[in-house]
GROMACS .gro file of C-alpha atoms in nm:
model
  301
    1UNK     CA    1   0.000   0.000   0.000
    2UNK     CA    2   0.295   0.231   0.040
    3UNK     CA    3   0.290   0.260  -0.341
    4UNK     CA    4  -0.019   0.476  -0.305
    5UNK     CA    5   0.200   0.754  -0.160
    6UNK     CA    6   0.416   1.018  -0.328
    7UNK     CA    7   0.648   1.016  -0.027
    8UNK     CA    8   0.668   0.871   0.324
    9UNK     CA    9   0.826   1.138   0.538
   10UNK     CA   10   0.663   1.002   0.850
   11UNK     CA   11   0.684   0.708   1.086
   12UNK     CA   12   0.475   0.408   0.987
   13UNK     CA   13   0.442   0.032   1.028
   14UNK     CA   14   0.276  -0.191   0.775
   15UNK     CA   15   0.171  -0.541   0.687
   16UNK     CA   16   0.008  -0.686   0.378
   17UNK     CA   17  -0.332  -0.553   0.490
   18UNK     CA   18  -0.251  -0.255   0.713
   19UNK     CA   19  -0.062   0.072   0.702
   20UNK     CA   20  -0.062   0.256   1.035
   21UNK     CA   21   0.095   0.604   1.038
   22UNK     CA   22   0.218   0.832   1.316
   23UNK     CA   23   0.152   1.174   1.165
   24UNK     CA   24  -0.112   1.446   1.126
   25UNK     CA   25  -0.393   1.388   0.880
   26UNK     CA   26  -0.345   1.678   0.636
   27UNK     CA   27   0.026   1.629   0.562
   28UNK     CA   28  -0.033   1.254   0.533
   29UNK     CA   29  -0.330   1.298   0.300
   30UNK     CA   30  -0.128   1.535   0.081
   31UNK     CA   31   0.127   1.257   0.030
   32UNK     CA   32  -0.136   1.013  -0.102
   33UNK     CA   33  -0.186   0.989  -0.477
   34UNK     CA   34  -0.510   1.103  -0.642
   35UNK     CA   35  -0.798   0.857  -0.658
   36UNK     CA   36  -0.622   0.588  -0.455
   37UNK     CA   37  -0.873   0.463  -0.195
   38UNK     CA   38  -1.209   0.288  -0.217
   39UNK     CA   39  -1.383   0.402   0.102
   40UNK     CA   40  -1.328   0.670   0.367
   41UNK     CA   41  -1.467   0.685   0.718
   42UNK     CA   42  -1.366   0.998   0.912
   43UNK     CA   43  -1.439   1.072   1.277
   44UNK     CA   44  -1.239   1.390   1.351
   45UNK     CA   45  -1.195   1.601   1.664
   46UNK     CA   46  -1.516   1.798   1.726
   47UNK     CA   47  -1.372   2.111   1.889
   48UNK     CA   48  -1.559   2.024   2.208
   49UNK     CA   49  -1.258   1.988   2.438
   50UNK     CA   50  -1.242   1.609   2.452
   51UNK     CA   51  -0.926   1.466   2.606
   52UNK     CA   52  -0.730   1.303   2.325
   53UNK     CA   53  -0.404   1.331   2.515
   54UNK     CA   54  -0.316   1.657   2.336
   55UNK     CA   55  -0.498   1.980   2.251
   56UNK     CA   56  -0.626   1.866   1.912
   57UNK     CA   57  -0.989   1.918   2.019
   58UNK     CA   58  -0.953   2.274   2.148
   59UNK     CA   59  -0.953   2.559   1.897
   60UNK     CA   60  -0.992   2.917   2.018
   61UNK     CA   61  -1.121   3.038   1.682
   62UNK     CA   62  -1.416   2.852   1.534
   63UNK     CA   63  -1.351   2.975   1.180
   64UNK     CA   64  -0.995   2.844   1.194
   65UNK     CA   65  -1.128   2.508   1.309
   66UNK     CA   66  -1.383   2.493   1.027
   67UNK     CA   67  -1.124   2.594   0.766
   68UNK     CA   68  -0.903   2.312   0.894
   69UNK     CA   69  -1.199   2.075   0.849
   70UNK     CA   70  -1.263   2.195   0.496
   71UNK     CA   71  -0.895   2.140   0.412
   72UNK     CA   72  -0.880   1.775   0.512
   73UNK     CA   73  -1.228   1.708   0.367
   74UNK     CA   74  -1.106   1.834   0.028
   75UNK     CA   75  -0.796   1.616   0.056
   76UNK     CA   76  -1.015   1.314   0.134
   77UNK     CA   77  -1.225   1.370  -0.176
   78UNK     CA   78  -0.907   1.410  -0.382
   79UNK     CA   79  -0.765   1.071  -0.277
   80UNK     CA   80  -1.104   0.897  -0.309
   81UNK     CA   81  -1.174   0.709  -0.631
   82UNK     CA   82  -1.451   0.861  -0.841
   83UNK     CA   83  -1.714   0.596  -0.780
   84UNK     CA   84  -1.663   0.552  -0.408
   85UNK     CA   85  -1.835   0.687  -0.095
   86UNK     CA   86  -1.712   0.898   0.197
   87UNK     CA   87  -1.869   0.865   0.544
   88UNK     CA   88  -1.818   1.157   0.780
   89UNK     CA   89  -1.911   1.149   1.148
   90UNK     CA   90  -1.944   1.486   1.317
   91UNK     CA   91  -2.080   1.658   1.626
   92UNK     CA   92  -2.434   1.797   1.621
   93UNK     CA   93  -2.287   2.142   1.695
   94UNK     CA   94  -2.072   2.154   1.381
   95UNK     CA   95  -2.253   1.928   1.136
   96UNK     CA   96  -2.461   2.211   0.978
   97UNK     CA   97  -2.143   2.390   0.864
   98UNK     CA   98  -1.989   2.068   0.732
   99UNK     CA   99  -2.310   1.959   0.564
  100UNK     CA  100  -2.349   2.287   0.375
  101UNK     CA  101  -1.985   2.279   0.265
  102UNK     CA  102  -2.011   1.924   0.127
  103UNK     CA  103  -2.350   1.988  -0.036
  104UNK     CA  104  -2.212   2.294  -0.215
  105UNK     CA  105  -1.893   2.127  -0.345
  106UNK     CA  106  -1.979   1.758  -0.361
  107UNK     CA  107  -2.292   1.548  -0.304
  108UNK     CA  108  -2.466   1.412   0.006
  109UNK     CA  109  -2.620   1.068  -0.044
  110UNK     CA  110  -2.763   1.014   0.305
  111UNK     CA  111  -2.800   1.192   0.635
  112UNK     CA  112  -2.766   0.908   0.886
  113UNK     CA  113  -2.866   0.927   1.250
  114UNK     CA  114  -2.682   0.699   1.490
  115UNK     CA  115  -2.918   0.672   1.787
  116UNK     CA  116  -2.842   0.518   2.125
  117UNK     CA  117  -2.982   0.509   2.476
  118UNK     CA  118  -2.809   0.644   2.782
  119UNK     CA  119  -2.835   0.535   3.143
  120UNK     CA  120  -2.663   0.854   3.256
  121UNK     CA  121  -2.823   1.172   3.382
  122UNK     CA  122  -2.945   1.390   3.096
  123UNK     CA  123  -2.971   1.769   3.101
  124UNK     CA  124  -3.241   1.916   3.326
  125UNK     CA  125  -3.258   2.235   3.119
  126UNK     CA  126  -3.308   2.088   2.771
  127UNK     CA  127  -3.359   1.756   2.594
  128UNK     CA  128  -3.062   1.524   2.623
  129UNK     CA  129  -2.850   1.435   2.321
  130UNK     CA  130  -2.898   1.071   2.227
  131UNK     CA  131  -2.779   1.065   1.868
  132UNK     CA  132  -2.481   1.146   1.650
  133UNK     CA  133  -2.498   1.246   1.282
  134UNK     CA  134  -2.313   1.074   0.999
  135UNK     CA  135  -2.300   1.197   0.639
  136UNK     CA  136  -2.266   0.957   0.349
  137UNK     CA  137  -2.126   1.158   0.059
  138UNK     CA  138  -1.983   1.122  -0.291
  139UNK     CA  139  -1.801   1.341  -0.540
  140UNK     CA  140  -2.116   1.420  -0.739
  141UNK     CA  141  -2.479   1.322  -0.782
  142UNK     CA  142  -2.370   1.108  -1.079
  143UNK     CA  143  -2.134   0.891  -0.870
  144UNK     CA  144  -2.213   0.521  -0.910
  145UNK     CA  145  -2.094   0.421  -0.566
  146UNK     CA  146  -2.068   0.073  -0.416
  147UNK     CA  147  -2.370  -0.033  -0.210
  148UNK     CA  148  -2.386  -0.403  -0.121
  149UNK     CA  149  -2.740  -0.396   0.015
  150UNK     CA  150  -2.768  -0.774   0.048
  151UNK     CA  151  -2.473  -0.777   0.292
  152UNK     CA  152  -2.642  -0.550   0.547
  153UNK     CA  153  -3.001  -0.676   0.562
  154UNK     CA  154  -3.180  -0.647   0.894
  155UNK     CA  155  -3.501  -0.791   1.031
  156UNK     CA  156  -3.818  -0.641   0.887
  157UNK     CA  157  -4.023  -0.654   1.204
  158UNK     CA  158  -4.365  -0.618   1.044
  159UNK     CA  159  -4.315  -0.911   0.811
  160UNK     CA  160  -4.106  -1.129   1.040
  161UNK     CA  161  -4.310  -1.100   1.358
  162UNK     CA  162  -4.667  -1.035   1.250
  163UNK     CA  163  -4.680  -1.257   0.942
  164UNK     CA  164  -4.881  -1.004   0.742
  165UNK     CA  165  -4.982  -1.058   0.379
  166UNK     CA  166  -4.912  -0.794   0.116
  167UNK     CA  167  -5.228  -0.786  -0.096
  168UNK     CA  168  -5.080  -0.527  -0.330
  169UNK     CA  169  -4.888  -0.808  -0.497
  170UNK     CA  170  -5.046  -1.049  -0.743
  171UNK     CA  171  -5.074  -1.310  -0.617
  172UNK     CA  172  -5.068  -1.184  -0.253
  173UNK     CA  173  -4.746  -1.273  -0.069
  174UNK     CA  174  -4.615  -1.250   0.287
  175UNK     CA  175  -4.423  -0.934   0.371
  176UNK     CA  176  -4.045  -0.964   0.353
  177UNK     CA  177  -3.875  -1.077   0.670
  178UNK     CA  178  -3.559  -0.877   0.590
  179UNK     CA  179  -3.493  -0.527   0.461
  180UNK     CA  180  -3.218  -0.275   0.393
  181UNK     CA  181  -3.166  -0.055   0.702
  182UNK     CA  182  -3.311   0.294   0.701
  183UNK     CA  183  -3.110   0.601   0.787
  184UNK     CA  184  -3.171   0.574   1.163
  185UNK     CA  185  -2.925   0.326   1.312
  186UNK     CA  186  -2.948   0.193   1.664
  187UNK     CA  187  -2.618   0.067   1.802
  188UNK     CA  188  -2.518   0.087   2.170
  189UNK     CA  189  -2.220   0.306   2.247
  190UNK     CA  190  -1.894   0.140   2.348
  191UNK     CA  191  -1.890   0.122   2.726
  192UNK     CA  192  -1.618   0.067   2.980
  193UNK     CA  193  -1.545  -0.306   3.035
  194UNK     CA  194  -1.702  -0.411   2.702
  195UNK     CA  195  -1.475  -0.652   2.513
  196UNK     CA  196  -1.408  -0.402   2.234
  197UNK     CA  197  -1.344  -0.108   2.469
  198UNK     CA  198  -1.018   0.083   2.425
  199UNK     CA  199  -0.882   0.367   2.638
  200UNK     CA  200  -1.018   0.640   2.410
  201UNK     CA  201  -1.283   0.909   2.474
  202UNK     CA  202  -1.468   0.880   2.142
  203UNK     CA  203  -1.467   0.516   2.036
  204UNK     CA  204  -1.723   0.403   1.778
  205UNK     CA  205  -1.883   0.057   1.795
  206UNK     CA  206  -1.752  -0.213   1.565
  207UNK     CA  207  -2.108  -0.303   1.460
  208UNK     CA  208  -2.160   0.045   1.316
  209UNK     CA  209  -1.835   0.031   1.121
  210UNK     CA  210  -1.909  -0.322   1.004
  211UNK     CA  211  -2.231  -0.200   0.839
  212UNK     CA  212  -2.050   0.083   0.662
  213UNK     CA  213  -1.759  -0.130   0.542
  214UNK     CA  214  -1.977  -0.420   0.425
  215UNK     CA  215  -2.217  -0.190   0.240
  216UNK     CA  216  -1.966   0.041   0.076
  217UNK     CA  217  -1.657  -0.166  -0.006
  218UNK     CA  218  -1.557  -0.504  -0.142
  219UNK     CA  219  -1.296  -0.765  -0.053
  220UNK     CA  220  -0.946  -0.630  -0.104
  221UNK     CA  221  -1.056  -0.265  -0.120
  222UNK     CA  222  -0.853   0.006   0.053
  223UNK     CA  223  -1.031   0.178   0.341
  224UNK     CA  224  -0.895   0.511   0.468
  225UNK     CA  225  -0.951   0.646   0.819
  226UNK     CA  226  -0.765   0.978   0.863
  227UNK     CA  227  -0.832   0.989   1.239
  228UNK     CA  228  -0.740   0.644   1.371
  229UNK     CA  229  -0.814   0.702   1.740
  230UNK     CA  230  -0.912   0.367   1.886
  231UNK     CA  231  -0.859   0.214   1.538
  232UNK     CA  232  -1.192   0.035   1.535
  233UNK     CA  233  -1.221   0.112   1.163
  234UNK     CA  234  -0.889  -0.058   1.098
  235UNK     CA  235  -0.970  -0.361   1.312
  236UNK     CA  236  -1.305  -0.416   1.138
  237UNK     CA  237  -1.166  -0.354   0.789
  238UNK     CA  238  -0.894  -0.616   0.831
  239UNK     CA  239  -1.139  -0.865   0.983
  240UNK     CA  240  -1.366  -0.821   0.679
  241UNK     CA  241  -1.088  -0.878   0.428
  242UNK     CA  242  -1.020  -0.514   0.336
  243UNK     CA  243  -0.699  -0.314   0.356
  244UNK     CA  244  -0.663  -0.017   0.592
  245UNK     CA  245  -0.468   0.309   0.585
  246UNK     CA  246  -0.504   0.499   0.910
  247UNK     CA  247  -0.311   0.755   1.113
  248UNK     CA  248  -0.301   0.941   1.442
  249UNK     CA  249  -0.086   1.211   1.604
  250UNK     CA  250  -0.103   1.049   1.948
  251UNK     CA  251   0.169   0.786   1.995
  252UNK     CA  252  -0.045   0.578   2.233
  253UNK     CA  253  -0.327   0.557   1.979
  254UNK     CA  254  -0.074   0.481   1.705
  255UNK     CA  255   0.034   0.179   1.911
  256UNK     CA  256  -0.332   0.074   1.951
  257UNK     CA  257  -0.355   0.073   1.572
  258UNK     CA  258  -0.050  -0.151   1.539
  259UNK     CA  259  -0.204  -0.398   1.783
  260UNK     CA  260  -0.567  -0.392   1.669
  261UNK     CA  261  -0.489  -0.438   1.300
  262UNK     CA  262  -0.265  -0.734   1.379
  263UNK     CA  263   0.059  -0.587   1.246
  264UNK     CA  264   0.265  -0.661   1.556
  265UNK     CA  265   0.247  -0.739   1.926
  266UNK     CA  266   0.553  -0.527   2.009
  267UNK     CA  267   0.666  -0.174   1.934
  268UNK     CA  268   1.023  -0.066   2.007
  269UNK     CA  269   1.054  -0.347   2.259
  270UNK     CA  270   0.725  -0.266   2.433
  271UNK     CA  271   0.467  -0.544   2.450
  272UNK     CA  272   0.142  -0.401   2.314
  273UNK     CA  273  -0.142  -0.484   2.549
  274UNK     CA  274  -0.491  -0.339   2.580
  275UNK     CA  275  -0.515  -0.059   2.836
  276UNK     CA  276  -0.824  -0.147   3.035
  277UNK     CA  277  -0.829   0.172   3.239
  278UNK     CA  278  -1.117   0.413   3.206
  279UNK     CA  279  -1.056   0.718   2.987
  280UNK     CA  280  -1.341   0.938   3.105
  281UNK     CA  281  -1.315   1.105   3.444
  282UNK     CA  282  -1.692   1.118   3.485
  283UNK     CA  283  -1.834   0.908   3.768
  284UNK     CA  284  -2.165   0.730   3.792
  285UNK     CA  285  -2.422   0.820   4.054
  286UNK     CA  286  -2.309   0.524   4.261
  287UNK     CA  287  -1.941   0.624   4.237
  288UNK     CA  288  -2.028   0.984   4.317
  289UNK     CA  289  -2.225   0.883   4.623
  290UNK     CA  290  -1.944   0.654   4.740
  291UNK     CA  291  -1.697   0.941   4.701
  292UNK     CA  292  -1.922   1.170   4.904
  293UNK     CA  293  -1.965   0.906   5.174
  294UNK     CA  294  -1.588   0.859   5.189
  295UNK     CA  295  -1.526   1.228   5.224
  296UNK     CA  296  -1.789   1.251   5.499
  297UNK     CA  297  -1.622   0.964   5.687
  298UNK     CA  298  -1.291   1.150   5.677
  299UNK     CA  299  -1.455   1.462   5.818
  300UNK     CA  300  -1.621   1.266   6.101
  301UNK     CA  301  -1.294   1.095   6.190
   0.00000   0.00000   0.00000
C-alpha cells in the first residue's frame, strides 16, 4: 500500500493488509496519490474539548477550526476514487457547517442518525442528546458508488413477527422478513469493560463500522480512516478482508492501531497490550455517592 504515496516522510508500520501512520492527517493525506482509496470513514476532533491526550480538540477560533476541516475534507475527496463513498461522522454542533460545505462542493447521499440510549443523567434544562450524525457523501450526484445492500439486511419486524400478507402483490405474498436498514441506526455506544473497549474518549462501535464497510466496499478494497483514534475502523476492515490506511498524532493511539490491525504485538521493545483503564473522568451516581460518603467519613474521623 505504500505505493499509493508520493512520499513517506513520517513514521509508519505496515503489513500486507494494514498501514498505520504516526503523523497528522493533512500532511499525510497530501502525500497520497489522487484517486487511490475505495472508502473513507472519518471521525475527527469535534472542537468540544475532549481529552485526546493533546490539545487537538480545542480551537480558540471557530472559523480556523472549520477551515481546517474543509482542508482535510477536500484532501479526502481528492484521494477517493470517483465511484466511491465517503462517510463523515461529526458533532451535532458543527454538522450544519460541514453539511453545507459538502453539499455545495460535492454530493450528500444520506443523512444518517446513529441513535443510542443512555443510562446517565441527561440535562435538566433541555432535551438530552442521544444521537450522533453521519454523512454519506460522494463526489457528485452522478457517482455510481458501491452499495452491497444484500450484505447489510436487517429484520423487517412487520413481516417477520406479525406474518402479514401484502395484498398489493399479485398473487398476494407475505411481507419480507428482511430489509435494507433505514437512515436511523441503533447501536449501543462502546462502554467501559465491554470486550471491544479501548482507552479512548470517542470510540465508535464495531457493529456500526461493520455495516458501513460491508455496504460500501468489497474484498481487497482500501479503506482510509484519517483519524485512527481507537482504530476500530482498521480492526473491522482487516477482519472483513479489506486493507486499511489509518493515522493518528497520538503515539499511544498509534500503538493501539498496530495492535488492533494485527501488524505486531511489540513496538520498540514494548509489549502491546490493551489498556483497560477508564478514559473518562466522569463518575456514575453510585461512584459519586461513594466518594461523598468517603469524604464525609474523613470529616467525622
